[in-house]
mmCIF file of N, CA and C in Angstrom:
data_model
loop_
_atom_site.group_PDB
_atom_site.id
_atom_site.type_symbol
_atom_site.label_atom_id
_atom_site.label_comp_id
_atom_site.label_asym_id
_atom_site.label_seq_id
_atom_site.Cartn_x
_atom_site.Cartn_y
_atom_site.Cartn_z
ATOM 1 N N UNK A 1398 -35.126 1.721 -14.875
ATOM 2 C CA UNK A 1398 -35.107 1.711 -13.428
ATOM 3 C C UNK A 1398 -33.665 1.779 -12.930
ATOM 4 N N UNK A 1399 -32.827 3.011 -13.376
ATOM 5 C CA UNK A 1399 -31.598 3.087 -12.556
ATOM 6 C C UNK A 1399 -32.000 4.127 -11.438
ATOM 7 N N UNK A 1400 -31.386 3.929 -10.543
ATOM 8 C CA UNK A 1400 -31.442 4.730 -9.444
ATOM 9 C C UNK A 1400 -30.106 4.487 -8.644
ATOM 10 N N UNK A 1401 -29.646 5.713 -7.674
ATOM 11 C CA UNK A 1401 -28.647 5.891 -6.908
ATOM 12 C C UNK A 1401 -28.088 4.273 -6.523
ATOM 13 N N UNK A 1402 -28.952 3.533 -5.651
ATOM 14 C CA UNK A 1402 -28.632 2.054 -5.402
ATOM 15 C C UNK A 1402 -28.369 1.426 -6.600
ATOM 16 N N UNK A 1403 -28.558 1.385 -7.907
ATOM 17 C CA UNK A 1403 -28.300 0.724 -8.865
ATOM 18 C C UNK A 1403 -26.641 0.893 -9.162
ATOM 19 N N UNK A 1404 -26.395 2.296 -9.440
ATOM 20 C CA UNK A 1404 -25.110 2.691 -9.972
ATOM 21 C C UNK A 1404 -24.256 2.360 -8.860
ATOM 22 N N UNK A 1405 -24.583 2.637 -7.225
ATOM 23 C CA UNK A 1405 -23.768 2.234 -6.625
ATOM 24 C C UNK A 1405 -22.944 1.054 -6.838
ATOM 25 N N UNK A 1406 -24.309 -0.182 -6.841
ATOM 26 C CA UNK A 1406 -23.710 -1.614 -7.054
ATOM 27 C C UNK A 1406 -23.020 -2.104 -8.277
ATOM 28 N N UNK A 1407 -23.100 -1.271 -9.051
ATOM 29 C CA UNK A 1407 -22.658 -1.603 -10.789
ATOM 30 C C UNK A 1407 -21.249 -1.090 -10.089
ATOM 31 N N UNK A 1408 -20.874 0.183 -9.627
ATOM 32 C CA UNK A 1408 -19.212 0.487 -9.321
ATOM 33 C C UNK A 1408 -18.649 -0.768 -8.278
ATOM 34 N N UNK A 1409 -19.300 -1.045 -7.374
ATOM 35 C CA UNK A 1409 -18.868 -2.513 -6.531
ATOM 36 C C UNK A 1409 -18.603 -3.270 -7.315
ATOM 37 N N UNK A 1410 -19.249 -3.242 -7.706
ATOM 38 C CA UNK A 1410 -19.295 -4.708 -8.728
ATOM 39 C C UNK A 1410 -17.841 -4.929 -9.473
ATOM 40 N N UNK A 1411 -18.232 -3.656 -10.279
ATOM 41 C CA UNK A 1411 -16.862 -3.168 -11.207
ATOM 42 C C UNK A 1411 -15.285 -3.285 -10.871
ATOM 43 N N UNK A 1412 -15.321 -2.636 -9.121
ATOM 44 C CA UNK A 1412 -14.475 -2.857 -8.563
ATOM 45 C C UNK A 1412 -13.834 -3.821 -8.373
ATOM 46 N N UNK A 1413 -14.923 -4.788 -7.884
ATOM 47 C CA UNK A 1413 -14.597 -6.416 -7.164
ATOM 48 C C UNK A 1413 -13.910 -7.203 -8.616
ATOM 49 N N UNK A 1414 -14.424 -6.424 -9.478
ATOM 50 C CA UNK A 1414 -14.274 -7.506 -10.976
ATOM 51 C C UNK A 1414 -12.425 -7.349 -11.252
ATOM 52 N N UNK A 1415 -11.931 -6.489 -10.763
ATOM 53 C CA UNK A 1415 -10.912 -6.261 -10.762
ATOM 54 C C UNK A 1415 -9.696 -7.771 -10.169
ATOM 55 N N UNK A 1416 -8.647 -7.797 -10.902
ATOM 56 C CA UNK A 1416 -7.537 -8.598 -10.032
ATOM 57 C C UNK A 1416 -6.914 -8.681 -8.949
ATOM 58 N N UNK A 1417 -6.599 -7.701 -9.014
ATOM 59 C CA UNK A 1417 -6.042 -7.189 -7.579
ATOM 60 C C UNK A 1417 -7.214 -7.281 -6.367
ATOM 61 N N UNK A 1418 -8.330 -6.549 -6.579
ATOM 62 C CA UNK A 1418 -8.948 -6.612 -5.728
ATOM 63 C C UNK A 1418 -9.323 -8.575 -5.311
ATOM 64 N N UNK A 1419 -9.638 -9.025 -6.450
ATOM 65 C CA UNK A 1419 -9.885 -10.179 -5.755
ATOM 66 C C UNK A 1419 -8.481 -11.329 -4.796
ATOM 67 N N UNK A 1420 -8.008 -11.327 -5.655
ATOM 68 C CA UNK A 1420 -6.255 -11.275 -5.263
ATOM 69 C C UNK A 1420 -6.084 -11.098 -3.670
ATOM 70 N N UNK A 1421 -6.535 -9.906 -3.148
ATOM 71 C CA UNK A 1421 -6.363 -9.331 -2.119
ATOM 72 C C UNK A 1421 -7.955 -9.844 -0.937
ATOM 73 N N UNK A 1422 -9.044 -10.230 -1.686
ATOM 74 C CA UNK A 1422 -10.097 -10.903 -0.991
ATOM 75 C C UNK A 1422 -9.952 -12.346 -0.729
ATOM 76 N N UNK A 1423 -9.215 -13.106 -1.908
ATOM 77 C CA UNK A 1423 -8.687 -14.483 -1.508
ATOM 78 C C UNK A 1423 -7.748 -14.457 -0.449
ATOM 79 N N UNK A 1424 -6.412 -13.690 -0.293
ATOM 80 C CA UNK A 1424 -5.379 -13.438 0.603
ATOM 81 C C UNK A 1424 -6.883 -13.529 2.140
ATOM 82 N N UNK A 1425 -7.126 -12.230 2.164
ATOM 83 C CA UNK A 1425 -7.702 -12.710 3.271
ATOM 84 C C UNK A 1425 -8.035 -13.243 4.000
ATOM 85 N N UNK A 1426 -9.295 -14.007 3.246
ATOM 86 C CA UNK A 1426 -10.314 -15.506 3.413
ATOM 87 C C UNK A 1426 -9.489 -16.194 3.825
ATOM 88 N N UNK A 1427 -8.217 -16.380 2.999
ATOM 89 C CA UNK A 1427 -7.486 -17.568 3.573
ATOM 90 C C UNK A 1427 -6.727 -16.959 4.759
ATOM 91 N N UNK A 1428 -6.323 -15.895 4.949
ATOM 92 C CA UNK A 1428 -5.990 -15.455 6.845
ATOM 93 C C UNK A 1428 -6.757 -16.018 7.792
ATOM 94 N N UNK A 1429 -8.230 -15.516 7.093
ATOM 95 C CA UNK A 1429 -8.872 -15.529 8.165
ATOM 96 C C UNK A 1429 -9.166 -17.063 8.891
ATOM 97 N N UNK A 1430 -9.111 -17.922 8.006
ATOM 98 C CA UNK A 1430 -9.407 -19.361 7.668
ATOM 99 C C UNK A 1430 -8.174 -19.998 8.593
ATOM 100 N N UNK A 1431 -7.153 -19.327 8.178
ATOM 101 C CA UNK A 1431 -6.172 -20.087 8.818
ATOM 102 C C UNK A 1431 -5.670 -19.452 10.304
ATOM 103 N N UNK A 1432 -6.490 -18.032 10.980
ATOM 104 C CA UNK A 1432 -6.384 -17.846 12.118
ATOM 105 C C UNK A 1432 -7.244 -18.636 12.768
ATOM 106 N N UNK A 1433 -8.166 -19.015 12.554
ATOM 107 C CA UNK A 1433 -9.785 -19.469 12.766
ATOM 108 C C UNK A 1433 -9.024 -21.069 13.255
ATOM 109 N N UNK A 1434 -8.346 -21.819 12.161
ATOM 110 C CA UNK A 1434 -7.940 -23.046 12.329
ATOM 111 C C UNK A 1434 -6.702 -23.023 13.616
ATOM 112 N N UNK A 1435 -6.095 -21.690 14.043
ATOM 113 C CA UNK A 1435 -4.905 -21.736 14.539
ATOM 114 C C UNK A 1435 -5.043 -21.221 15.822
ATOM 115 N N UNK A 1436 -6.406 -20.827 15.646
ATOM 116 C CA UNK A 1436 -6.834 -19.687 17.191
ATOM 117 C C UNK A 1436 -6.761 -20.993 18.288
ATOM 118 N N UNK A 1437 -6.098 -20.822 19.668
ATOM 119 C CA UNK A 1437 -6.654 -21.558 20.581
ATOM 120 C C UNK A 1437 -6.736 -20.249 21.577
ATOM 121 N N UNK A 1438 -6.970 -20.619 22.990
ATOM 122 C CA UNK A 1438 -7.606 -19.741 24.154
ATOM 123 C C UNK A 1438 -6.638 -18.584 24.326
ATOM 124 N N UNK A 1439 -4.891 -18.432 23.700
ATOM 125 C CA UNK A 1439 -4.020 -18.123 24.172
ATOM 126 C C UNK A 1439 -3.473 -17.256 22.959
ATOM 127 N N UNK A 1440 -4.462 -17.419 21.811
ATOM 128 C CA UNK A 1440 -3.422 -17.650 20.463
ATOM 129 C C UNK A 1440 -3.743 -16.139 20.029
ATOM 130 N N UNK A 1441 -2.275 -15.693 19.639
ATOM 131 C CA UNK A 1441 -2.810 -14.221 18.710
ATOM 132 C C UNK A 1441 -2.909 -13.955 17.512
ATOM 133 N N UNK A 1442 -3.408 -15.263 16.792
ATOM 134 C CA UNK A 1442 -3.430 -15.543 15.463
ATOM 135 C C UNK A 1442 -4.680 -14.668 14.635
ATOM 136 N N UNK A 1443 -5.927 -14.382 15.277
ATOM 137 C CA UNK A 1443 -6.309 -13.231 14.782
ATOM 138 C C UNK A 1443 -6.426 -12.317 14.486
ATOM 139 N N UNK A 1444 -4.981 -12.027 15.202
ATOM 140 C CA UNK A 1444 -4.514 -10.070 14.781
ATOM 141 C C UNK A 1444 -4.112 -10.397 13.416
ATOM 142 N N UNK A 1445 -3.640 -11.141 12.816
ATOM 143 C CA UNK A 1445 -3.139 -10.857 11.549
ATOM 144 C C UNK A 1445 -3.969 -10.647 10.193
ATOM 145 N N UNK A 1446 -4.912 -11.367 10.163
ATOM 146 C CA UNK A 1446 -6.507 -11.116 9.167
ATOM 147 C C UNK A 1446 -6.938 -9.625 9.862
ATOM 148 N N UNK A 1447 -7.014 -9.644 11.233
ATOM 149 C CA UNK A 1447 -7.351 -7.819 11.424
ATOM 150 C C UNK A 1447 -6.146 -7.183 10.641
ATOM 151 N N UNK A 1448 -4.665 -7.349 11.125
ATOM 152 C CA UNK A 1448 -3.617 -5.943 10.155
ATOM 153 C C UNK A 1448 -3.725 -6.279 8.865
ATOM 154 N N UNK A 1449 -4.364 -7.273 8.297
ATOM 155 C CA UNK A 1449 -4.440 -7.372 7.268
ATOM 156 C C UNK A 1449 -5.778 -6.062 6.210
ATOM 157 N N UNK A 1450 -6.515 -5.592 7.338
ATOM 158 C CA UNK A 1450 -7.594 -5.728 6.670
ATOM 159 C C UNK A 1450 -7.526 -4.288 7.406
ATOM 160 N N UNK A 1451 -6.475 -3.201 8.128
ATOM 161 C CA UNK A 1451 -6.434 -2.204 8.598
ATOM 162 C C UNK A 1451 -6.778 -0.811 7.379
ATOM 163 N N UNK A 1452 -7.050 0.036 6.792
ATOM 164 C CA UNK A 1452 -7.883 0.603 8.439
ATOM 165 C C UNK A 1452 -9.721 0.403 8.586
ATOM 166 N N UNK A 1453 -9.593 -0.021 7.840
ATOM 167 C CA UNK A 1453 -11.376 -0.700 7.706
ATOM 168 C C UNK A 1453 -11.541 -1.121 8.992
ATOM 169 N N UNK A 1454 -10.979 -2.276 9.283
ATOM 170 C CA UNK A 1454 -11.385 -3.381 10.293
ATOM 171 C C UNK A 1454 -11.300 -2.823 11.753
ATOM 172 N N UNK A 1455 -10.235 -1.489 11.785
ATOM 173 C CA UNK A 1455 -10.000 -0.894 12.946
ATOM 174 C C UNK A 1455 -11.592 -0.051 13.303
ATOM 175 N N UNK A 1456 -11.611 0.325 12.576
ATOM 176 C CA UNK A 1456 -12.615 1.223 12.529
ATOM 177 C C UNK A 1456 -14.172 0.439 12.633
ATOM 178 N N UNK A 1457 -14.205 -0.464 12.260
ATOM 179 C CA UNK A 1457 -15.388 -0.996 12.173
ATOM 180 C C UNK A 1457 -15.408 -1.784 13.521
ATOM 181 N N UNK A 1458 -14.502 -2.105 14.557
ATOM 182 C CA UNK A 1458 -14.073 -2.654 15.604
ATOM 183 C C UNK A 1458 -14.594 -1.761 16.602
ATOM 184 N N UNK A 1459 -14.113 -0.556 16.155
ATOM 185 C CA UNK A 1459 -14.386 0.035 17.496
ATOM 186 C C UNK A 1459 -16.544 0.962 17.555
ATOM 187 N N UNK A 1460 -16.397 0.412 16.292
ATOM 188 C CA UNK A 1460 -18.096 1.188 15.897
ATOM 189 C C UNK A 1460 -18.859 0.085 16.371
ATOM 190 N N UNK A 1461 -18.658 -1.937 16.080
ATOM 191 C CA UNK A 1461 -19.903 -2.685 16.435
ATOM 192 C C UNK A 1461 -19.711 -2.973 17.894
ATOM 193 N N UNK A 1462 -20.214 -3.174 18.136
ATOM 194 C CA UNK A 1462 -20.519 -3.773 19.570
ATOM 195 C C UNK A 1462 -19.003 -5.077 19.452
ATOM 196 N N UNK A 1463 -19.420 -5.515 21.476
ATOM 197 C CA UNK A 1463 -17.887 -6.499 21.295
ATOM 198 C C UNK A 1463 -18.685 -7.355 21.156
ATOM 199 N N UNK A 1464 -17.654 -8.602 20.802
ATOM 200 C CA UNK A 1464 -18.179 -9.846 20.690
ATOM 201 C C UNK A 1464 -17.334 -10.660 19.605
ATOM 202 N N UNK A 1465 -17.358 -11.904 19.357
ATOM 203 C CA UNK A 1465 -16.326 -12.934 18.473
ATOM 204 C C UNK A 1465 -17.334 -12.372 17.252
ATOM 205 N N UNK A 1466 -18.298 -12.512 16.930
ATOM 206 C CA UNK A 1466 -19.344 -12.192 15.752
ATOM 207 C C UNK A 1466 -18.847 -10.897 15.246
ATOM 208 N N UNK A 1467 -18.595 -9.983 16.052
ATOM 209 C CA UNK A 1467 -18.300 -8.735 15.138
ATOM 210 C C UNK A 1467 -17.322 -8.659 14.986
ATOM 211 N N UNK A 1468 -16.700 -9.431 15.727
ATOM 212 C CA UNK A 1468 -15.119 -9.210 15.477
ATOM 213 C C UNK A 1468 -14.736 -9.939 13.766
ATOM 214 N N UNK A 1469 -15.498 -10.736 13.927
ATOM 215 C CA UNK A 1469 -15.469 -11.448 12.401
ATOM 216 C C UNK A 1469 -15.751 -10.617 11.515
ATOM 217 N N UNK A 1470 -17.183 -9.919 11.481
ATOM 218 C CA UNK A 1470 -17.860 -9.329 10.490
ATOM 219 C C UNK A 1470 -16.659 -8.159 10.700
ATOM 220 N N UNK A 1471 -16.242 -7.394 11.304
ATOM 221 C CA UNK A 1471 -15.288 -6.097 11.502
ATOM 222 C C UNK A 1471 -14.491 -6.469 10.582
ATOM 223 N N UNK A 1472 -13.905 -8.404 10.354
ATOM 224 C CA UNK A 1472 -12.108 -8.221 9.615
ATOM 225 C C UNK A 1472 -13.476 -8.601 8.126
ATOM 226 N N UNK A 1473 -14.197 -8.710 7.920
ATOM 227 C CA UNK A 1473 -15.084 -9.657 6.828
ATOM 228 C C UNK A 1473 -15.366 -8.145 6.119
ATOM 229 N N UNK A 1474 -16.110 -7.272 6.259
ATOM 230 C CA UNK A 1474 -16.828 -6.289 5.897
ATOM 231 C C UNK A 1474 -15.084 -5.323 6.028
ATOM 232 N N UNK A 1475 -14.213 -5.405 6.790
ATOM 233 C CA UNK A 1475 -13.261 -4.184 6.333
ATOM 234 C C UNK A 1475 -12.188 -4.765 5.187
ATOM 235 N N UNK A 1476 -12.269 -6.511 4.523
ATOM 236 C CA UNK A 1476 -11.362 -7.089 3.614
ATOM 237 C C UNK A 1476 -12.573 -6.262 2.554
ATOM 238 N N UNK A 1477 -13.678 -6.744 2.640
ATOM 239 C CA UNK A 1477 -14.727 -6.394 1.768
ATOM 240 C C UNK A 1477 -14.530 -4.617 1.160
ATOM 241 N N UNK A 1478 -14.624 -4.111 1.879
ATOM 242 C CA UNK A 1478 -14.203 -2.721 1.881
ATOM 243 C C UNK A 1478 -13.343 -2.264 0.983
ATOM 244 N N UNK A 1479 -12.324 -2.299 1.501
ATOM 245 C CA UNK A 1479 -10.779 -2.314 1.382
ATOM 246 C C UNK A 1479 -10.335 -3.284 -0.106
ATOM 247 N N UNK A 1480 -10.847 -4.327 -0.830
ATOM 248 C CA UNK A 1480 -10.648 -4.649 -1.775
ATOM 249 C C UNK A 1480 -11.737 -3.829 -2.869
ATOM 250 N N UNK A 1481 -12.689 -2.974 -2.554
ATOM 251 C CA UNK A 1481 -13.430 -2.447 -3.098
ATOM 252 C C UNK A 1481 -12.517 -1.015 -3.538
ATOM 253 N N UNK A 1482 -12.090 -0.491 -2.693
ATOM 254 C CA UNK A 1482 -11.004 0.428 -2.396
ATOM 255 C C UNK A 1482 -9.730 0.184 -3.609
ATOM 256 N N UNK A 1483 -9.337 -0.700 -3.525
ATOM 257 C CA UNK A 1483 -8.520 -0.959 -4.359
ATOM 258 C C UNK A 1483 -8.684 -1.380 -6.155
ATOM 259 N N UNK A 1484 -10.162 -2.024 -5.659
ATOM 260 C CA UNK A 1484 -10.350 -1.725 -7.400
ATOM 261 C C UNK A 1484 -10.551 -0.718 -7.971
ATOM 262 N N UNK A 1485 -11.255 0.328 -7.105
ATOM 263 C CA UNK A 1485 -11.297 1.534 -7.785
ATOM 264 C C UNK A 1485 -10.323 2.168 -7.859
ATOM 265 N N UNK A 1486 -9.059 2.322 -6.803
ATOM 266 C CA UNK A 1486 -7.820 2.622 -7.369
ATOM 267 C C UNK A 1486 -6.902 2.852 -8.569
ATOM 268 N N UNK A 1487 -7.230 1.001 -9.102
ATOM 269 C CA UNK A 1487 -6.597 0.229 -10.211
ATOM 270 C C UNK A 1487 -7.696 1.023 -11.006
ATOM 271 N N UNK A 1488 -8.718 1.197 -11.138
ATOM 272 C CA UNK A 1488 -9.250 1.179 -12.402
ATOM 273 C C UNK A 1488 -9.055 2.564 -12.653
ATOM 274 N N UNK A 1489 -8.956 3.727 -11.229
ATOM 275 C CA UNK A 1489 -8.614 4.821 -11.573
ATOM 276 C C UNK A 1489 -7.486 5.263 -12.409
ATOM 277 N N UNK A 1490 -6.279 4.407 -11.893
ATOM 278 C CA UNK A 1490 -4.829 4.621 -12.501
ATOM 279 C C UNK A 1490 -4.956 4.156 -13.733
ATOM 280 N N UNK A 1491 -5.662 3.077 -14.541
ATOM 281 C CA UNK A 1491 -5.520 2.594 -15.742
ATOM 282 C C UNK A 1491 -6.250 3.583 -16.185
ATOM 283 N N UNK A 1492 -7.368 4.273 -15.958
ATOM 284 C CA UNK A 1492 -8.047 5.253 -16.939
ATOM 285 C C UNK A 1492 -7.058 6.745 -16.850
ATOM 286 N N UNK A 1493 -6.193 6.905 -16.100
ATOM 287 C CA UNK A 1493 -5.857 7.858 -16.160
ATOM 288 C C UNK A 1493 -4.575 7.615 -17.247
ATOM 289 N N UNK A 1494 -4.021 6.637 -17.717
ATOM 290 C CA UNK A 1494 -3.275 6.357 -18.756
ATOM 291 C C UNK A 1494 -3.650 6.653 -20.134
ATOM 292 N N UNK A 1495 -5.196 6.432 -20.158
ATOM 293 C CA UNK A 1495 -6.049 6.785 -21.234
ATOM 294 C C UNK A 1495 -6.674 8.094 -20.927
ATOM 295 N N UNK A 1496 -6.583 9.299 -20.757
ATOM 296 C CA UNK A 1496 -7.600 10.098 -20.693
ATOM 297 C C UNK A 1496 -8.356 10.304 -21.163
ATOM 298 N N UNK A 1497 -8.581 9.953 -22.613
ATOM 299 C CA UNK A 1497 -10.036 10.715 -23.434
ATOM 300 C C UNK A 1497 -10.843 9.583 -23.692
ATOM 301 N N UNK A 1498 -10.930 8.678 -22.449
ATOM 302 C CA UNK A 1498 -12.333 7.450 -22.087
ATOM 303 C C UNK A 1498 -13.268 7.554 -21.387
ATOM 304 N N UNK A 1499 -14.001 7.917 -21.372
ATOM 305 C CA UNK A 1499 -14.755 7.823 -20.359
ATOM 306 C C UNK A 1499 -15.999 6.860 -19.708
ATOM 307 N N UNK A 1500 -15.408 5.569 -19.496
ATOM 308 C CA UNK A 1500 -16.136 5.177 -18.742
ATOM 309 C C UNK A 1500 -15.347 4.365 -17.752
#
């Protein structure tokens, strides 16, 4: 029972399993954690978990609807993204050191 959705999630997966990528999902969490703790009525402490998380988060900003909820899920789903992005990067560049591997 592999199918398209299967292999997708096995490369996520693969990705996320990566260092960097997680590396770069902890960095976040903790932005976001510590804009969240730092936000008051005035505060522009949430732009920084958004440039953190550019160009995902831009993009996903201007696609959900407004609101504090999407604005979350926008920097949540574009760290998510974007560290996915990067594992496949890394894993691209290390296989390309090896060429005759293939997997």
């Amino acid at each position: 029972m592999t199918g398209p959705g299967l292999s997708i999630l096995r490369g996520v997966r693969r990705a996320l399993g990566n260092l960097a990528a997680r590396v770069y999902l902890t960095a976040c969490a903790l932005l976001l954690g510590w804009a969240l703790l730092a936000a008051s009525g005035e505060s522009m402490a949430a732009v920084i978990p958004l440039f953190a998380t550019i160009p995902t988060s831009l993009v996903l900003l201007l696609v959900l609807p407004e609101g504090t909820t999407m604005f979350l899920l926008s920097i949540a789903l574009g760290a998510l993204i974007n560290a996915v992005v990067i594992g496949w990067c890394v894993r691209t560049l290390r296989r390309g050191s090896h060429p005759g591997t293939a997997s």
